[in-house]
Tab-separated table of C-alpha atoms in Angstrom:
chain	number	residue	atom	x	y	z
A	5	MET	CA	91.829	104.878	85.185
A	6	VAL	CA	95.002	105.199	83.525
A	7	MET	CA	97.279	102.591	81.782
A	8	ALA	CA	100.644	102.156	82.629
A	9	ALA	CA	103.013	102.564	80.102
A	10	GLY	CA	105.117	99.825	80.565
A	11	LEU	CA	104.723	95.962	81.070
A	12	ALA	CA	104.848	96.404	84.723
A	13	VAL	CA	102.689	98.060	86.858
A	14	THR	CA	103.738	101.155	88.072
A	15	THR	CA	103.395	103.186	91.411
A	16	THR	CA	101.929	106.508	89.925
A	17	ASN	CA	99.618	107.485	91.928
A	18	VAL	CA	96.428	108.964	89.770
A	19	SER	CA	93.528	110.449	91.464
A	20	THR	CA	90.778	108.295	89.567
A	21	ALA	CA	87.763	107.676	91.090
A	22	HIS	CA	85.644	109.943	93.598
A	23	ALA	CA	85.215	110.645	97.265
A	24	ALA	CA	81.857	110.119	99.014
A	25	SER	CA	79.671	113.180	98.672
A	26	TYR	CA	76.355	114.309	99.956
A	27	ALA	CA	74.529	113.808	96.642
A	28	GLU	CA	75.928	110.072	96.750
A	29	LEU	CA	74.496	109.883	100.145
A	30	GLN	CA	71.235	111.244	98.948
A	31	GLN	CA	70.977	109.090	96.147
A	32	LYS	CA	71.841	106.002	98.348
A	33	GLN	CA	68.834	106.842	100.617
A	34	ALA	CA	66.660	106.990	97.331
A	35	ASN	CA	67.643	103.650	96.412
A	36	GLN	CA	66.513	102.185	99.535
A	37	GLU	CA	63.579	103.935	99.532
A	38	ASN	CA	62.867	102.958	95.824
A	39	LEU	CA	63.750	99.436	96.984
A	40	LYS	CA	61.019	99.231	99.683
A	41	ALA	CA	58.480	100.766	97.124
A	42	GLN	CA	59.360	97.985	94.360
A	43	LEU	CA	58.673	95.315	97.376
A	44	ALA	CA	55.147	96.775	98.378
A	45	GLY	CA	52.809	93.677	99.066
A	46	VAL	CA	55.606	91.470	98.871
A	47	ASP	CA	55.632	88.723	102.181
A	48	SER	CA	57.412	90.426	105.219
A	49	ASP	CA	59.840	87.808	105.789
A	50	LEU	CA	61.163	87.821	102.025
A	51	ALA	CA	61.206	91.394	101.997
A	52	SER	CA	63.087	91.617	105.075
A	53	THR	CA	65.866	89.065	103.416
A	54	ILE	CA	66.076	91.409	100.464
A	55	GLU	CA	66.699	94.422	102.420
A	56	GLU	CA	68.821	92.329	104.541
A	57	LEU	CA	71.016	91.630	101.520
A	58	ASN	CA	70.817	95.326	100.142
A	59	ASP	CA	72.389	96.488	103.211
A	60	LEU	CA	75.059	93.785	103.088
A	61	ALA	CA	76.153	94.385	99.768
A	62	ASN	CA	75.658	98.456	99.850
A	63	THR	CA	76.729	99.262	103.272
A	64	GLN	CA	78.071	96.663	105.486
A	65	ILE	CA	80.843	94.903	103.376
A	66	PRO	CA	81.856	98.022	101.943
A	67	ALA	CA	82.504	99.401	105.098
A	68	ALA	CA	83.966	96.490	106.207
A	69	GLN	CA	86.453	96.008	103.525
A	70	GLN	CA	87.505	99.485	103.994
A	71	ALA	CA	88.008	99.259	107.465
A	72	ALA	CA	90.147	95.937	106.860
A	73	GLN	CA	92.319	97.981	104.378
A	74	GLU	CA	92.945	100.718	106.513
A	75	ALA	CA	93.986	98.361	109.506
A	76	LEU	CA	96.180	96.606	106.937
A	77	GLN	CA	97.909	99.751	105.688
A	78	ALA	CA	98.283	100.685	109.309
A	79	SER	CA	99.846	97.215	110.320
A	80	TYR	CA	101.979	97.711	107.316
A	81	GLN	CA	103.396	101.329	108.459
A	82	ALA	CA	103.535	100.141	112.109
A	83	GLN	CA	106.016	97.458	110.907
A	84	SER	CA	107.847	99.405	108.831
A	85	LEU	CA	108.447	102.092	111.351
A	86	ALA	CA	109.682	99.269	113.979
A	87	ASP	CA	111.817	97.894	111.375
A	88	ALA	CA	113.571	101.255	110.769
A	89	THR	CA	114.380	101.973	114.353
A	90	ASN	CA	115.796	98.482	114.699
A	91	GLN	CA	117.839	99.290	111.521
A	92	ARG	CA	119.028	102.693	113.428
A	93	LEU	CA	119.553	100.719	116.650
A	94	GLU	CA	122.050	98.187	114.758
A	95	ALA	CA	123.873	101.106	113.310
A	96	ALA	CA	124.467	102.517	116.751
A	97	LYS	CA	125.475	99.325	117.881
A	98	GLN	CA	127.769	99.076	115.220
A	99	ASP	CA	129.042	102.579	115.629
A	100	LYS	CA	129.668	101.575	119.421
A	101	ALA	CA	131.754	98.639	118.117
A	102	THR	CA	133.628	100.457	115.932
A	103	LEU	CA	134.766	103.369	118.262
A	104	GLU	CA	135.554	100.901	121.146
A	105	GLN	CA	137.751	99.220	119.071
A	106	LYS	CA	139.484	102.227	117.849
A	107	ILE	CA	139.840	103.350	121.617
A	108	GLN	CA	141.220	99.910	122.221
A	109	GLU	CA	143.995	100.539	119.610
A	110	THR	CA	145.108	104.072	120.228
A	111	GLY	CA	144.493	104.177	124.088
A	112	VAL	CA	141.887	106.483	125.743
A	113	GLU	CA	144.456	107.720	128.127
A	114	TYR	CA	147.466	109.971	127.133
A	115	ASP	CA	148.686	110.583	130.924
A	116	ASP	CA	149.593	113.589	132.731
A	117	ALA	CA	153.217	113.612	131.427
A	118	LYS	CA	151.957	115.186	127.837
A	119	ASP	CA	150.329	117.871	129.747
A	120	SER	CA	153.533	118.847	131.272
A	121	VAL	CA	155.301	118.631	128.215
A	122	ALA	CA	153.061	121.263	127.035
A	123	GLU	CA	153.700	123.405	129.818
A	124	ILE	CA	157.225	123.375	129.782
A	125	ALA	CA	157.029	124.022	125.991
A	126	ARG	CA	154.791	126.948	126.328
A	127	ASN	CA	156.959	128.278	129.168
A	128	SER	CA	160.055	127.755	127.228
A	129	PHE	CA	159.019	129.396	124.117
A	130	HIS	CA	157.440	132.237	125.829
A	131	GLY	CA	160.819	132.739	128.116
A	132	SER	CA	159.290	132.903	131.018
A	133	ASP	CA	161.673	131.045	132.960
A	134	ALA	CA	164.253	133.503	134.049
A	135	SER	CA	167.186	130.842	135.069
A	136	LYS	CA	167.076	129.432	131.795
A	137	MET	CA	167.591	132.830	130.352
A	138	MET	CA	170.579	133.561	132.333
A	139	ASP	CA	172.526	130.087	131.641
A	140	VAL	CA	172.178	131.197	127.913
A	141	VAL	CA	173.704	134.363	128.182
A	142	THR	CA	176.222	133.464	130.730
A	143	ASP	CA	177.313	130.475	128.469
A	144	ALA	CA	177.935	132.331	125.295
A	145	LYS	CA	181.290	133.282	123.961
A	146	SER	CA	180.451	135.845	121.871
A	147	ALA	CA	177.286	138.020	120.664
A	148	ASP	CA	177.003	135.679	117.274
A	149	GLU	CA	176.761	132.431	119.825
A	150	PHE	CA	174.612	134.340	121.942
A	151	VAL	CA	172.281	135.000	119.051
A	152	GLU	CA	172.861	131.541	117.595
A	153	GLN	CA	171.851	129.834	121.009
A	154	MET	CA	168.709	131.918	121.480
A	155	GLN	CA	167.976	131.080	117.856
A	156	SER	CA	168.520	127.532	118.609
A	157	ASP	CA	166.518	127.609	121.986
A	158	ALA	CA	163.735	129.257	120.386
A	159	ALA	CA	163.491	126.583	117.785
A	160	ALA	CA	163.762	124.004	120.051
A	161	ALA	CA	161.035	125.636	122.302
A	162	ARG	CA	158.869	125.940	119.189
A	163	SER	CA	159.243	122.455	118.116
A	164	ALA	CA	158.546	121.417	121.315
A	165	SER	CA	155.375	123.604	121.744
A	166	ASN	CA	154.169	121.851	118.455
A	167	THR	CA	155.005	118.647	119.303
A	168	ALA	CA	152.825	119.487	122.919
A	169	ASP	CA	150.070	120.656	120.668
A	170	ALA	CA	149.983	117.963	118.948
A	171	ALA	CA	149.932	115.483	121.767
A	172	ALA	CA	147.257	117.957	123.406
A	173	THR	CA	145.254	117.499	120.117
A	174	THR	CA	145.309	113.897	120.366
A	175	LEU	CA	144.426	113.722	123.833
A	176	ASN	CA	141.393	115.878	123.233
A	177	THR	CA	140.297	113.701	120.405
A	178	SER	CA	140.652	110.694	122.860
A	179	MET	CA	138.043	112.658	125.291
A	180	ASN	CA	135.663	113.222	122.282
A	181	ARG	CA	135.768	109.763	121.771
A	182	GLN	CA	134.747	108.997	125.289
A	183	GLN	CA	131.998	111.607	125.150
A	184	ARG	CA	130.805	110.101	121.784
A	185	LEU	CA	131.161	106.439	123.314
A	186	ASP	CA	129.098	107.802	126.320
A	187	ALA	CA	126.441	109.645	123.795
A	188	ILE	CA	126.319	106.082	121.488
A	189	GLU	CA	125.368	104.234	124.901
A	190	LYS	CA	122.634	106.511	125.862
A	191	GLN	CA	121.297	106.851	122.059
A	192	ILE	CA	121.328	102.812	121.762
A	193	THR	CA	119.080	102.949	125.340
A	194	LYS	CA	116.703	105.346	123.637
A	195	LEU	CA	116.469	103.457	120.398
A	196	LYS	CA	116.193	100.085	122.511
A	197	GLU	CA	112.781	101.378	124.188
A	198	GLN	CA	111.756	102.981	121.255
A	199	ALA	CA	112.118	99.707	119.024
A	200	ASP	CA	110.167	97.676	121.578
A	201	GLU	CA	107.383	99.998	121.709
A	202	GLN	CA	107.062	100.237	118.111
A	203	ALA	CA	107.333	96.438	117.740
A	204	ALA	CA	104.447	96.098	120.279
A	205	ALA	CA	102.544	98.569	118.641
A	206	ALA	CA	103.346	96.759	115.096
A	207	GLN	CA	101.903	93.445	116.609
A	208	LYS	CA	98.653	95.003	118.120
A	209	ALA	CA	98.304	96.640	114.441
A	210	SER	CA	98.478	93.336	112.938
A	211	GLN	CA	96.063	91.710	115.195
A	212	GLN	CA	93.671	94.553	114.579
A	213	ALA	CA	94.002	94.032	110.883
A	214	ALA	CA	93.610	90.233	111.520
A	215	ASN	CA	90.419	90.832	113.329
A	216	LYS	CA	89.175	93.271	110.815
A	217	GLN	CA	89.638	91.007	107.900
A	218	SER	CA	87.815	88.450	109.923
A	219	ASP	CA	85.002	90.633	110.331
A	220	LEU	CA	84.894	91.219	106.467
A	221	GLU	CA	84.833	87.332	105.808
A	222	ALA	CA	82.138	86.878	108.389
A	223	LEU	CA	80.442	89.215	106.211
A	224	GLN	CA	80.797	87.409	103.264
A	225	ALA	CA	79.733	84.355	104.431
A	226	LYS	CA	76.593	85.889	105.665
A	227	ASP	CA	76.356	87.362	102.372
A	228	THR	CA	76.553	84.200	100.496
A	229	SER	CA	74.118	82.490	102.986
A	230	VAL	CA	71.217	85.076	102.438
A	231	ARG	CA	71.792	85.311	98.827
A	232	GLN	CA	71.170	81.365	98.967
A	233	GLU	CA	68.385	81.783	101.043
A	234	LEU	CA	66.621	84.341	98.720
A	235	GLU	CA	67.368	82.183	95.584
A	236	SER	CA	65.325	79.693	97.458
A	237	LYS	CA	62.303	82.106	97.740
A	238	LYS	CA	62.719	83.907	94.955
A	239	SER	CA	59.794	82.049	93.178
A	240	SER	CA	57.171	83.172	95.203
A	241	LEU	CA	57.504	87.009	94.015
A	242	THR	CA	54.605	87.992	91.689
A	243	THR	CA	55.356	91.436	90.619
A	244	GLN	CA	57.808	92.450	87.749
A	245	SER	CA	59.324	95.143	90.138
A	246	ALA	CA	59.839	92.824	92.940
A	247	LYS	CA	61.558	90.194	90.878
A	248	GLU	CA	64.012	92.798	89.250
A	249	ALA	CA	64.405	94.368	92.729
A	250	ALA	CA	65.695	90.922	94.124
A	251	GLU	CA	67.809	90.201	90.885
A	252	ILE	CA	69.293	93.306	91.119
A	253	VAL	CA	70.313	92.933	95.054
A	254	SER	CA	71.024	89.544	94.325
A	255	MET	CA	73.898	90.628	92.010
A	256	GLN	CA	74.956	93.761	93.791
A	257	ALA	CA	75.722	91.030	96.997
A	258	GLU	CA	77.577	88.861	94.333
A	259	LEU	CA	79.809	91.882	93.561
A	260	ALA	CA	80.429	92.629	97.219
A	261	ALA	CA	81.172	89.014	97.537
A	262	MET	CA	83.825	89.245	94.901
A	263	ALA	CA	85.318	92.446	96.237
A	264	ALA	CA	85.542	90.719	99.840
A	265	LYS	CA	87.322	87.672	98.575
A	266	ALA	CA	89.652	90.025	96.450
A	267	ALA	CA	90.689	92.090	99.705
A	268	ALA	CA	91.419	88.752	101.410
A	269	GLU	CA	93.566	87.403	98.595
A	270	GLU	CA	95.281	90.892	98.205
A	271	ALA	CA	96.095	90.507	102.130
A	272	ALA	CA	97.327	87.234	101.712
A	273	ARG	CA	99.405	88.426	98.861
A	274	ARG	CA	101.252	91.516	100.468
A	275	ALA	CA	101.308	89.270	103.695
A	276	ASN	CA	103.783	87.091	101.943
A	277	SER	CA	105.330	89.233	99.891
A	278	TYR	CA	106.024	91.931	102.968
A	279	THR	CA	109.535	92.846	103.500
A	280	PRO	CA	110.805	96.254	104.979
A	281	SER	CA	111.999	97.719	101.800
A	282	ASN	CA	109.040	96.997	99.904
A	283	VAL	CA	106.252	98.416	101.730
A	284	GLY	CA	103.981	100.648	99.808
A	285	GLN	CA	105.117	99.457	96.296
A	286	GLN	CA	103.040	97.838	93.460
A	287	THR	CA	104.068	95.138	91.675
A	288	SER	CA	102.873	93.361	88.500
A	289	SER	CA	101.862	90.507	90.664
A	290	GLY	CA	98.774	92.959	91.980
A	291	GLY	CA	97.706	92.709	88.627
A	292	ASN	CA	96.815	89.066	88.743
A	293	SER	CA	95.794	89.114	91.959
A	294	GLY	CA	92.117	89.567	91.086
A	295	GLY	CA	92.229	87.537	87.733
A	296	SER	CA	90.684	84.683	89.873
A	297	THR	CA	88.705	86.509	92.090
A	298	GLY	CA	85.097	85.581	92.062
A	299	GLY	CA	86.214	82.665	89.675
A	300	ASN	CA	83.536	80.678	91.381
A	301	THR	CA	80.690	83.002	90.931
A	302	SER	CA	81.584	84.940	87.431
A	303	ASN	CA	79.686	82.316	85.612
A	304	SER	CA	76.283	82.667	87.694
A	305	GLY	CA	76.696	86.171	87.677
A	306	GLY	CA	77.320	86.431	83.887
A	307	ASN	CA	74.340	84.247	82.903
A	308	SER	CA	71.896	85.715	85.533
A	309	GLY	CA	72.647	89.090	83.993
A	310	GLY	CA	73.187	88.251	80.434
A	311	ASN	CA	69.673	86.575	80.245
A	312	SER	CA	67.457	88.805	82.168
A	313	GLY	CA	69.613	91.895	82.124
A	314	GLY	CA	70.394	91.225	78.597
A	315	ASN	CA	66.810	90.449	77.268
A	316	THR	CA	65.524	93.355	79.393
A	317	GLY	CA	67.474	95.954	77.587
A	318	GLY	CA	66.426	94.653	74.407
A	319	ASN	CA	63.035	95.335	75.073
A	320	THR	CA	63.148	98.335	76.927
A	321	GLY	CA	66.387	100.174	75.785
A	322	GLY	CA	65.529	100.675	72.023
A	323	GLY	CA	66.392	97.535	71.023
A	324	TYR	CA	70.042	95.645	70.088
A	325	ALA	CA	71.637	97.225	67.147
A	326	SER	CA	73.434	95.128	64.714
A	327	GLY	CA	76.159	93.060	66.155
A	328	MET	CA	74.978	93.069	69.649
A	329	ASN	CA	73.365	89.644	69.804
A	330	TYR	CA	76.101	88.017	71.652
A	331	ALA	CA	76.167	85.881	74.610
A	332	VAL	CA	77.559	86.290	78.096
A	333	PRO	CA	79.841	84.533	78.974
A	334	GLY	CA	81.263	84.891	75.485
A	335	SER	CA	83.738	82.382	73.927
A	336	CYS	CA	86.794	84.289	73.980
A	337	PRO	CA	89.573	82.467	76.470
A	338	GLU	CA	91.440	84.678	78.614
A	339	GLY	CA	94.727	86.505	77.046
A	340	SER	CA	93.301	85.660	73.511
A	341	SER	CA	94.905	88.122	70.745
A	342	TYR	CA	92.108	87.438	68.181
A	343	CYS	CA	88.910	86.774	68.613
A	344	TYR	CA	85.295	87.406	67.036
A	345	GLY	CA	87.205	88.076	63.806
A	346	HIS	CA	89.555	90.964	65.090
A	347	ASN	CA	92.804	91.613	66.595
A	348	THR	CA	91.660	91.678	70.528
A	349	GLY	CA	94.789	93.847	71.051
A	350	ASN	CA	95.843	91.380	74.200
A	351	THR	CA	99.850	91.046	74.460
A	352	VAL	CA	100.547	91.120	77.895
A	353	GLY	CA	97.631	90.363	79.788
A	354	GLY	CA	96.276	92.771	82.588
A	355	ALA	CA	100.040	93.876	83.585
A	356	ALA	CA	100.145	97.099	81.944
A	357	TYR	CA	96.907	98.088	83.945
A	358	PRO	CA	98.039	99.857	87.583
A	359	ALA	CA	96.569	98.028	90.797
A	360	ARG	CA	92.968	98.619	91.730
A	361	GLN	CA	92.612	101.203	89.086
A	362	CYS	CA	89.356	101.264	86.624
A	363	THR	CA	91.507	100.004	83.683
A	364	LEU	CA	92.569	96.919	85.724
A	365	TRP	CA	88.682	95.668	86.692
A	366	ALA	CA	87.275	96.385	83.055
A	367	TYR	CA	90.303	93.794	81.772
A	368	LEU	CA	89.675	91.468	84.547
A	369	ARG	CA	85.844	91.325	84.564
A	370	ARG	CA	86.043	91.353	80.435
A	371	SER	CA	88.006	88.362	80.781
A	372	GLN	CA	86.028	86.496	83.412
A	373	LEU	CA	83.117	87.229	81.125
A	374	SER	CA	85.185	85.305	78.366
A	375	LEU	CA	84.797	88.774	76.485
A	376	PRO	CA	87.742	90.173	74.346
A	377	VAL	CA	89.757	92.806	75.934
A	378	GLY	CA	93.324	94.307	75.220
A	379	SER	CA	96.214	95.031	77.097
A	380	TYR	CA	96.553	98.508	76.149
A	381	MET	CA	93.303	100.158	75.724
A	382	GLY	CA	94.733	103.200	77.306
A	383	ASN	CA	92.783	105.484	80.002
A	384	GLY	CA	89.223	105.379	80.696
A	385	ALA	CA	88.478	107.680	78.214
A	386	GLN	CA	90.317	106.096	75.546
A	387	TRP	CA	88.709	102.632	75.752
A	388	ALA	CA	85.691	103.545	72.473
A	389	ALA	CA	88.484	104.977	70.338
A	390	THR	CA	91.151	102.109	70.979
A	391	ALA	CA	88.647	99.367	70.430
A	392	ARG	CA	86.997	100.655	67.311
A	393	GLY	CA	90.728	101.026	65.827
A	394	LEU	CA	91.150	97.112	66.887
A	395	GLY	CA	87.987	96.149	65.179
A	396	TYR	CA	85.607	96.257	68.298
A	397	TYR	CA	81.912	96.822	67.980
A	398	VAL	CA	80.855	100.305	69.652
A	399	ASN	CA	77.891	102.147	70.233
A	400	ASN	CA	75.695	103.914	72.655
A	401	THR	CA	73.463	101.047	73.567
A	402	PRO	CA	74.066	99.127	76.907
A	403	HIS	CA	74.830	95.308	76.917
A	404	VAL	CA	75.670	93.115	79.969
A	405	GLY	CA	79.618	92.630	79.805
A	406	ALA	CA	80.297	95.601	77.779
A	407	ALA	CA	82.973	97.920	78.723
A	408	MET	CA	81.098	101.351	79.899
A	409	VAL	CA	83.095	104.345	78.610
A	410	PHE	CA	83.203	107.704	80.405
A	411	ALA	CA	84.741	110.815	78.781
A	412	ALA	CA	87.183	112.761	80.785
A	413	GLY	CA	85.073	115.239	83.055
A	414	GLN	CA	81.763	113.444	81.952
A	415	SER	CA	78.962	113.244	84.809
A	416	VAL	CA	78.390	109.705	86.025
A	417	GLY	CA	74.760	109.120	86.628
A	418	GLY	CA	74.823	112.954	88.251
A	419	HIS	CA	76.516	111.234	91.183
A	420	TRP	CA	79.936	112.224	90.419
A	421	THR	CA	82.200	113.448	87.366
A	422	ALA	CA	84.727	111.215	85.521
A	423	ASP	CA	88.467	112.155	85.872
A	424	TRP	CA	89.109	115.341	83.988
A	425	GLN	CA	92.163	113.974	82.619
A	426	TYR	CA	91.830	109.982	82.583
A	427	GLY	CA	87.968	109.602	82.164
A	428	HIS	CA	86.446	106.242	83.571
A	429	VAL	CA	85.476	102.715	82.337
A	430	ALA	CA	83.329	100.503	83.925
A	431	VAL	CA	81.499	96.914	82.957
A	432	VAL	CA	77.886	96.718	82.555
A	433	GLU	CA	76.205	93.732	84.844
A	434	ARG	CA	72.628	94.653	83.833
A	435	VAL	CA	70.277	95.879	81.861
A	436	ASN	CA	67.607	97.373	84.125
A	437	ALA	CA	63.979	97.583	82.898
A	438	ASP	CA	63.736	101.342	83.226
A	439	GLY	CA	67.015	101.782	80.857
A	440	SER	CA	69.539	101.795	83.600
A	441	VAL	CA	72.302	99.981	84.298
A	442	LEU	CA	74.286	98.418	87.081
A	443	ILE	CA	77.909	98.456	86.686
A	444	SER	CA	80.942	97.007	88.096
A	445	GLU	CA	84.012	99.282	88.441
A	446	GLY	CA	87.453	100.004	89.960
A	447	GLY	CA	89.286	102.583	91.175
A	448	THR	CA	91.357	103.768	94.166
A	449	GLY	CA	88.541	106.414	95.409
A	450	PHE	CA	86.054	103.547	95.863
A	451	ALA	CA	85.725	101.774	99.227
A	452	THR	CA	85.960	98.147	97.475
A	453	PHE	CA	87.411	96.513	94.293
A	454	PRO	CA	85.405	96.176	92.600
A	455	ALA	CA	82.614	98.806	93.598
A	456	TRP	CA	79.084	99.080	91.767
A	457	GLU	CA	76.658	101.511	91.209
A	458	THR	CA	73.443	101.836	89.003
A	459	ILE	CA	73.596	104.766	86.194
A	460	SER	CA	70.326	105.842	84.874
A	461	ASN	CA	70.955	107.803	81.300
A	462	ALA	CA	72.634	104.780	80.065
A	463	SER	CA	72.327	106.190	76.530
A	464	SER	CA	74.718	109.018	77.084
A	465	TYR	CA	77.956	106.744	77.297
A	466	GLN	CA	79.712	104.500	74.987
A	467	TYR	CA	79.821	100.871	74.977
A	468	VAL	CA	82.817	98.690	73.765
A	469	HIS	CA	80.985	95.200	72.641
A	470	TYR	CA	83.023	92.325	71.127
């Protein structure tokens, strides 16, 4: 829910959404019970279809997408660990080759003669060889000669001792080299075992990630099939509440399909761009990966939401204020810098918004619906003020396609609280008969991107229109 300061997406981690709470679970259960109440009297087969679609959209697909994302991350972590171990293995092999070359050049063996030299030098220096000392005394012609010869002999002994010490040090170095070589051999053996084990674990994790992605795609296909089945049966619904329930569930299922498609595209993108050095990083391409997400479905979602949701909101939500009578999808091409009579603030597309954050989704969804949106609207809580400054129409009345702005720390439908520093921003997908709104939203704390929920106290928030 925070906007990056530069042109490329940053890796700054911001706590921008919310974790599931007991209150949310209670709300979910209440929504299910409310759905059953709205479907009272509906043909059992049709009611079952609607309930099945509701379960797919709100339970099965979000859970499968989260499982797929976790498995994909685990796969990258396993591969990264295997790569790191392989790099250490190669470094150890290089150390071994370098040391072997040095041993070959200098020789490992410094034979026993040097040990003998050292012993002789030490004995001579300490005067322990009595016969040599007597020869020195006997050959001396004078006291001065005796002193000179003693000094000379001592100097020679010291020189021999120093040389022997140097030889002994060199010998010790060569022995350390051999010990290091043995240690490297052991390290190589251990690292090779680790590398093999980690490669197998990475392969297993990769297969698990692929299986989770296949499960998600299967649910996505089922979602599409059940939505089509519901569409063919909707005409048999007679009560207004049942019709609205079916439309809301159908739109939620459409958002779930968009989320599943976005997850698949993200998985493919990351798989294609994977290298050991960039695991866990975000790039500006991530901002565009969702740009086409739901491209085939956004028009149908925009039309159904624009017609039924927009009109419903006009009749029951207090009416439209002046300037709110715009169609969805709109007439503002994606990336437009000027539209609807004002500067949109769009200069670099969505590249300035961090991956998976609420600001990125608001940008992507508004673009899909051909509504104006800027590149630097700010954190979620800042969108209303920024929009006013650019000439957008902003008020407290919801409309399909409007950016719904949550102030920092503001309660979100009584379920959770917007970030105390950054706030939150979402997009209105439908205005319901009871005045509540169905919204789509991004954020790292949600199981899917996008996520969706119904907000009851709609007039408590600000809406950026066009």
